[in-house]
mmCIF file of C-alpha atoms in Angstrom:
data_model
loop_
_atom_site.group_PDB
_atom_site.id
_atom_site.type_symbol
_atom_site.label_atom_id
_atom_site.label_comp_id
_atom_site.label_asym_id
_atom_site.label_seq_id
_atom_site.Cartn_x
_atom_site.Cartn_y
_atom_site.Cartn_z
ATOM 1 C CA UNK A 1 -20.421 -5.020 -2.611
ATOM 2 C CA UNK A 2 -18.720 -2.952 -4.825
ATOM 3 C CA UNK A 3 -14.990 -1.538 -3.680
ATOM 4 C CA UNK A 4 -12.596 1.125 -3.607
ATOM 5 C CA UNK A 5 -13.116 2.464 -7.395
ATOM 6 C CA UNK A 6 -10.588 5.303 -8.609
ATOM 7 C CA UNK A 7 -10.001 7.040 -11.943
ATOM 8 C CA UNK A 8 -9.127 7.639 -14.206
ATOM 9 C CA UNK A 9 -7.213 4.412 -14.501
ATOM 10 C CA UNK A 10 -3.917 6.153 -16.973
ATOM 11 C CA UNK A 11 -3.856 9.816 -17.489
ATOM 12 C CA UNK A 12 -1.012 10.777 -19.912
ATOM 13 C CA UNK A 13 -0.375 14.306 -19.428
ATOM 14 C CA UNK A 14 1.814 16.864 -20.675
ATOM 15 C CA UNK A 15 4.442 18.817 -18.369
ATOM 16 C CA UNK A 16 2.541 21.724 -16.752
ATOM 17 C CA UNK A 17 -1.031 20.675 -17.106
ATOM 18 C CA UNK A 18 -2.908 20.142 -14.078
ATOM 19 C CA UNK A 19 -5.081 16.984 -13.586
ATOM 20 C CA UNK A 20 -7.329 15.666 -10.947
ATOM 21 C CA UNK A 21 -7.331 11.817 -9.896
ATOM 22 C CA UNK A 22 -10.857 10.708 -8.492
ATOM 23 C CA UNK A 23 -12.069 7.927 -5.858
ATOM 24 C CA UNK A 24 -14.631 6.713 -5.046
ATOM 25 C CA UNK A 25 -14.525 4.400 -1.682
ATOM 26 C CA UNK A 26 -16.162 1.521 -0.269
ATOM 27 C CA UNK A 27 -19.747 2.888 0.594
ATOM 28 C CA UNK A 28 -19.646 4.075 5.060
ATOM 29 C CA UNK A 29 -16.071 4.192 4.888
ATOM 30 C CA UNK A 30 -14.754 6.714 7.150
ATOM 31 C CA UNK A 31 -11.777 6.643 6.763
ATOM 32 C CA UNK A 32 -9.876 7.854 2.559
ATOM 33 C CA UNK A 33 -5.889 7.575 2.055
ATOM 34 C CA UNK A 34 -3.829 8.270 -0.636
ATOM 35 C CA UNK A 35 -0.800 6.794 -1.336
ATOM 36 C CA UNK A 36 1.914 7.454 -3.993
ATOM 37 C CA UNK A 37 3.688 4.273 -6.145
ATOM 38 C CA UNK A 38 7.033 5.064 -7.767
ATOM 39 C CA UNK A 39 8.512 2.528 -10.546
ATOM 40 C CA UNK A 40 9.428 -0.980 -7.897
ATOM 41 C CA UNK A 41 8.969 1.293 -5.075
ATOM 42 C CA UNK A 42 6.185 0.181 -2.437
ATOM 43 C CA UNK A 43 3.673 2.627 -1.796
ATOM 44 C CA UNK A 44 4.026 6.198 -0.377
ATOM 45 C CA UNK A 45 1.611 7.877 2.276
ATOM 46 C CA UNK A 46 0.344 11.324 0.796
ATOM 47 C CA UNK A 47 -2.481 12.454 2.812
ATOM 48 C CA UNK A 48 -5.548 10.526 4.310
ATOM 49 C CA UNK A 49 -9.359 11.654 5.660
ATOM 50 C CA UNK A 50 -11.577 11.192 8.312
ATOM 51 C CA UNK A 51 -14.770 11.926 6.670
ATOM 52 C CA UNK A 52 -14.511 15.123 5.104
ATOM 53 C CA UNK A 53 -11.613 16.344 7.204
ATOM 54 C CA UNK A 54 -7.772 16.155 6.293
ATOM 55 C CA UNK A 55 -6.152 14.653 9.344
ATOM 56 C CA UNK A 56 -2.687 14.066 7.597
ATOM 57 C CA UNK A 57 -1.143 16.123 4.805
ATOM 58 C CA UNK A 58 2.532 15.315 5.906
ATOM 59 C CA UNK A 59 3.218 13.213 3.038
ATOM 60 C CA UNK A 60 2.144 15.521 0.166
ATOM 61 C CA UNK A 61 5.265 16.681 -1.590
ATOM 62 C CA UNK A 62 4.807 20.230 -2.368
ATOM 63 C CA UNK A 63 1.887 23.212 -2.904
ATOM 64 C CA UNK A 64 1.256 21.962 -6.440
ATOM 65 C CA UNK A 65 -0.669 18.739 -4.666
ATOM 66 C CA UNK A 66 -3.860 19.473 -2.927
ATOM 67 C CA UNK A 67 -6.601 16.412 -1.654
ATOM 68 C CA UNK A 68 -10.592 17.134 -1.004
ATOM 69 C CA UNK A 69 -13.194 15.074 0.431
ATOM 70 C CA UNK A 70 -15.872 17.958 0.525
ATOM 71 C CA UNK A 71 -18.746 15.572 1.452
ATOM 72 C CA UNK A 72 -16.960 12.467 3.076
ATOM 73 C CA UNK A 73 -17.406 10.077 0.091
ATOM 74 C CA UNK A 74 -15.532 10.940 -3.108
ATOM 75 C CA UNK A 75 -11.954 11.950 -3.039
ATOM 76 C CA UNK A 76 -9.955 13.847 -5.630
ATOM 77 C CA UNK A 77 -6.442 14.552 -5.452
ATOM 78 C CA UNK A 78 -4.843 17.532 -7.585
ATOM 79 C CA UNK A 79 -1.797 17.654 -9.119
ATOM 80 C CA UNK A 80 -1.493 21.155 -10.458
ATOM 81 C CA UNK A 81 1.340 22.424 -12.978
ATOM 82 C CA UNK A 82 2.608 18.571 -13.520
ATOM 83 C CA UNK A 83 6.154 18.050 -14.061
ATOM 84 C CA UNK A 84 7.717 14.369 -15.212
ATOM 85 C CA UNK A 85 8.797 13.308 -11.773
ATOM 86 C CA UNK A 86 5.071 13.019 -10.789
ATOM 87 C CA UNK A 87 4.492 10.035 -13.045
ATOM 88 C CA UNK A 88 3.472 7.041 -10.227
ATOM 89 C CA UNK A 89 1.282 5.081 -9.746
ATOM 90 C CA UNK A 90 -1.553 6.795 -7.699
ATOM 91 C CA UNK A 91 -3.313 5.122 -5.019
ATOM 92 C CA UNK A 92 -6.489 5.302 -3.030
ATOM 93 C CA UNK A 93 -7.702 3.469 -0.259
ATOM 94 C CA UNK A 94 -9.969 3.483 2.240
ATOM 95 C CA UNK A 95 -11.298 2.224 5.910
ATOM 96 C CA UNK A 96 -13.746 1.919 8.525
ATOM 97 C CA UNK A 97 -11.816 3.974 11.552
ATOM 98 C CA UNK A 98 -8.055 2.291 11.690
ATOM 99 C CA UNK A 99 -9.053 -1.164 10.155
ATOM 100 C CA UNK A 100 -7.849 -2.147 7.342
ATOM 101 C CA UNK A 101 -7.555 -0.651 4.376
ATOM 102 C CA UNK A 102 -9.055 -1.234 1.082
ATOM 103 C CA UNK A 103 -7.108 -0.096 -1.777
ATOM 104 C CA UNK A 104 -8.524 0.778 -5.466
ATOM 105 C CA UNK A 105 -6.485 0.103 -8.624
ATOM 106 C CA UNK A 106 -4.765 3.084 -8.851
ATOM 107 C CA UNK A 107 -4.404 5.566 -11.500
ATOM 108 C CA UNK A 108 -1.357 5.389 -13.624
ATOM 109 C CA UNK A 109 -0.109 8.912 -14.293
ATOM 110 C CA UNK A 110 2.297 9.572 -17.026
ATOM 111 C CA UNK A 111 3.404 13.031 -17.654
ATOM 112 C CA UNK A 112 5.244 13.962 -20.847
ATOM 113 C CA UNK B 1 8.168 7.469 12.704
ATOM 114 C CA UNK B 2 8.632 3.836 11.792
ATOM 115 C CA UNK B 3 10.456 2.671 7.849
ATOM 116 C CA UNK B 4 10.367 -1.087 7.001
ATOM 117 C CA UNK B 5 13.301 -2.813 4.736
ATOM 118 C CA UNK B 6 12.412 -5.766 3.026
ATOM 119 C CA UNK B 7 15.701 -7.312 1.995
ATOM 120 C CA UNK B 8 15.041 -9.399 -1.524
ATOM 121 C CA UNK B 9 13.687 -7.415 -4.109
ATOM 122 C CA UNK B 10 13.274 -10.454 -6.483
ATOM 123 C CA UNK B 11 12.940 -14.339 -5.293
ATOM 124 C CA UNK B 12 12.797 -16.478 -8.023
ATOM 125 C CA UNK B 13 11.111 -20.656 -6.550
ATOM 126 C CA UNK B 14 10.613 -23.536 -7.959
ATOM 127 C CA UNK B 15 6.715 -25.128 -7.273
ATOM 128 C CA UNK B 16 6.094 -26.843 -4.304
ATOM 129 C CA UNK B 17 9.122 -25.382 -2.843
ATOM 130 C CA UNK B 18 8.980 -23.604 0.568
ATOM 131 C CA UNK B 19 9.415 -19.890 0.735
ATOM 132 C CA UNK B 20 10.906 -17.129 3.128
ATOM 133 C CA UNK B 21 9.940 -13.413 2.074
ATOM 134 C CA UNK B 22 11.901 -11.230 4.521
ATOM 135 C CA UNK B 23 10.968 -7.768 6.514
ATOM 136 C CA UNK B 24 12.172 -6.355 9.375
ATOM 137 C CA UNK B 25 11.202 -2.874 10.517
ATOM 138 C CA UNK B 26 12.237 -0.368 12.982
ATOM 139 C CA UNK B 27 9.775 2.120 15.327
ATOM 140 C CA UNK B 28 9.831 4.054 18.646
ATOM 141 C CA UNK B 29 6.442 2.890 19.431
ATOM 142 C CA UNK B 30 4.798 -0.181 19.764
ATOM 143 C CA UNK B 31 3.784 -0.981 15.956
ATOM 144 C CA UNK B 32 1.121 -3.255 14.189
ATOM 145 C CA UNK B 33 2.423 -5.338 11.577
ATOM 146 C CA UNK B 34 0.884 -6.274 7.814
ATOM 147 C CA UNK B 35 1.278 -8.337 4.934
ATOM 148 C CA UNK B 36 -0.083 -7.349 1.091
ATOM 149 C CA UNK B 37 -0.184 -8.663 -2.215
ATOM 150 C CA UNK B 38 -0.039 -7.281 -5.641
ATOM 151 C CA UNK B 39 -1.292 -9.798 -8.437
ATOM 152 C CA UNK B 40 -0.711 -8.659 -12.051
ATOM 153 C CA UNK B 41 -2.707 -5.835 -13.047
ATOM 154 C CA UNK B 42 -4.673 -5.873 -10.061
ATOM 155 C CA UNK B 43 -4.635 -3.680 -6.535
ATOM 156 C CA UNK B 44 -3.211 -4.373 -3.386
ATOM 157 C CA UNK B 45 -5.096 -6.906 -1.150
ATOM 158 C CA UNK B 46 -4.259 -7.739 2.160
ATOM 159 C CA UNK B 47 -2.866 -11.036 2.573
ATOM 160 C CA UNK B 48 -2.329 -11.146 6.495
ATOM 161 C CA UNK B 49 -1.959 -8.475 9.760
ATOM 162 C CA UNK B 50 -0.562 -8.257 13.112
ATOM 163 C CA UNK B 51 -2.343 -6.576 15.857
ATOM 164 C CA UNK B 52 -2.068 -7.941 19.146
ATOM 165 C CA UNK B 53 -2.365 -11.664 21.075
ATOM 166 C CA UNK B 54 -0.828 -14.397 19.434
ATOM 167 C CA UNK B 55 2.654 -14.104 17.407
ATOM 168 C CA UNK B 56 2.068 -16.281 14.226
ATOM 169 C CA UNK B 57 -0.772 -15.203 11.878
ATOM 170 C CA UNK B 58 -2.124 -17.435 8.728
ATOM 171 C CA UNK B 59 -3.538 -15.953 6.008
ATOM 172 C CA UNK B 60 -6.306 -18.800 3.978
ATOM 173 C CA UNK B 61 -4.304 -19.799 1.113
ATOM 174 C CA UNK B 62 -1.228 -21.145 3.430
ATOM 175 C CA UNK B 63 1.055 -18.109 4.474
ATOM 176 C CA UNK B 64 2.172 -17.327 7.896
ATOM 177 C CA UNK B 65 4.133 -14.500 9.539
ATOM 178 C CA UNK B 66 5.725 -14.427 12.949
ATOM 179 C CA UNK B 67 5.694 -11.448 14.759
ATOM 180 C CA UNK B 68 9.607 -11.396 16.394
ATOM 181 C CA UNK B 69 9.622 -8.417 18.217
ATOM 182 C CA UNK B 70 13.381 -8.842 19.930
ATOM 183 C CA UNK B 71 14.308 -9.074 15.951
ATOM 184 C CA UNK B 72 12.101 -6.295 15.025
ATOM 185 C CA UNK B 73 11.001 -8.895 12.057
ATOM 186 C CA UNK B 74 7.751 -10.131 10.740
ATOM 187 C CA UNK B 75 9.126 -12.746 7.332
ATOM 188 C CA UNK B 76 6.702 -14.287 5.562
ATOM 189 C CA UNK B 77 6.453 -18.035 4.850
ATOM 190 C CA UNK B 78 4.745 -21.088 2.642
ATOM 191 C CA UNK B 79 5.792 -24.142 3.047
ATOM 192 C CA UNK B 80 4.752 -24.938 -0.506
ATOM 193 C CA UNK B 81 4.267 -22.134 -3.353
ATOM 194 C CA UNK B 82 2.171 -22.612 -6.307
ATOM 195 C CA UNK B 83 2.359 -21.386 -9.808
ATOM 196 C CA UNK B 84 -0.509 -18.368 -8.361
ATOM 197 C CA UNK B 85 1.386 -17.409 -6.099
ATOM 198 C CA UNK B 86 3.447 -15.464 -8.920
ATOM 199 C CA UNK B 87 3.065 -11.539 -6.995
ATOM 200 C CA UNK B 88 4.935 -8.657 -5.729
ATOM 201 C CA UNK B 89 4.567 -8.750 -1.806
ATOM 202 C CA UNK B 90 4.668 -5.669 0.258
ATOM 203 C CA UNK B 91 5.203 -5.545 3.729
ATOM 204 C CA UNK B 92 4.212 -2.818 5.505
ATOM 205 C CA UNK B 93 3.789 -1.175 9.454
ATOM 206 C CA UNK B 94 1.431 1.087 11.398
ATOM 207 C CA UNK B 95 2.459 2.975 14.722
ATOM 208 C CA UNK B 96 0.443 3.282 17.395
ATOM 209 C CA UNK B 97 0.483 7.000 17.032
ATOM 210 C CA UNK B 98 0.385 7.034 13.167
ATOM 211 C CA UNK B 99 -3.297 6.929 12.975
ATOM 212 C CA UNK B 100 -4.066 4.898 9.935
ATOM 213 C CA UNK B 101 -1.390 5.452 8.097
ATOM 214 C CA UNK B 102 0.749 2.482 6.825
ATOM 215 C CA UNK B 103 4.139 3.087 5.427
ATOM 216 C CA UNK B 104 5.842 0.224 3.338
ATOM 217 C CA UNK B 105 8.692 -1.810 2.426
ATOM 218 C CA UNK B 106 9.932 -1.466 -0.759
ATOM 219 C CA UNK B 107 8.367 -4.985 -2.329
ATOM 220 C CA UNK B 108 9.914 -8.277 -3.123
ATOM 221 C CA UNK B 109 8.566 -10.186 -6.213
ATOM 222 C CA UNK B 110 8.051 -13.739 -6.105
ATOM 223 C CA UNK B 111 8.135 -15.776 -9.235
ATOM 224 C CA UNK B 112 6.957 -19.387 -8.893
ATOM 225 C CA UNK B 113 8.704 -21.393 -12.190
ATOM 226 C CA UNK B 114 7.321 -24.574 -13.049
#
């Protein structure tokens, strides 16, 4: 089956635009996480979902990031007014209840 | 809240020889423990986890970890690496009360040289 699908996969951006990261996980999934991935840093919990509800926001940095899961599928994650320390790696991944967890690709954000 | 420390950032092998990636973590609550791997260009898979029962966990291509909860440590080991092998490895923890979320060590990258 197919899995955790996110993207885009690189979004160059310039400072102060706002963009919007998409993904798409593993079909009955209840579970959606994202996770931020700085230059040889490991991964970074941002937020995660149980179906359409945000359980856990405690990771996301400031106001300009905001997460929706408005039907309890997709996933997009908002970066608005981007400045050049949010250039990561961007990952989504997602699970049935607390099993494991399926990660995506990631989208690599660049801002300029 | 738990944080994990994985202390190599880079270990360079030779194939075919054996191979210690080290983590240790720290928590207040009881914590399960897990293994992933990054291949070039690709996501994160998970290579082996720690729930509960029995202390030493395999994953299918020849990797173990031992769960050493006195050391608060869960290494990972081959006895035998192969050019493939070539991979950042993350280790990484969930709390008992941290529903779902994992938090991560900072990676070590293993390069297997001919």
């Amino acid at each position: 089956g197919a899995g955790v699908s996110q993207s885009p996969r690189y979004k160059v951006t310039k400072r102060g635009q706002d963009v919007a990261l998409r993904c798409d996980p593993i079909s009955g999934h209840v579970s959606l996480y994202w996770y931020r991935q700085a230059l040889g840093q490991g991964p970074e919990f941002l937020t995660y979902f149980n179906y359409e509800a945000q359980q856990d926001k405690s990771g996301l940095p400031n106001d300009r990031f905001s997460a929706e899961r408005p039907e309890g599928s997709i996933s997009t994650l908002t970066i608005q007014r981007t400045e050049q320390r949010d250039s990561a790696m961007y990952r989504c991944a997602s699970s049935q209840r607390s099993n494991e967890q399926f990660f995506g690709p990631g989208t690599r954000l660049t801002v300029l | 809240a738990q944080s994990v420390t994985q202390l190599d950032s880079q270990v360079p092998v030779f194939e075919e020889a054996p191979v210690e990636l080290r983590c240790n973590y720290s928590s207040s609550v009881s914590v399960y423990l897990f293994w992933y791997v990054q291949y070039p260009n690709q996501g994160l898979q998970l290579l082996l986890k720690y729930l509960s029962g029995s202390t030493l966990v395999e994953s299918i291509n020849g990797f173990e970890a031992e769960f050493n909860k006195s050391q608060t440590s869960f290494h990972l080991r081959k006895p035998s690496v192969h050019i493939s092998d070539t991979a950042e490895y993350f280790c990484a923890v969930r709390g008992g009360t941290s529903y779902g979320k994992l938090t991560f060590g900072q990676g070590t990258i293993l390069t297997v040289h001919p």
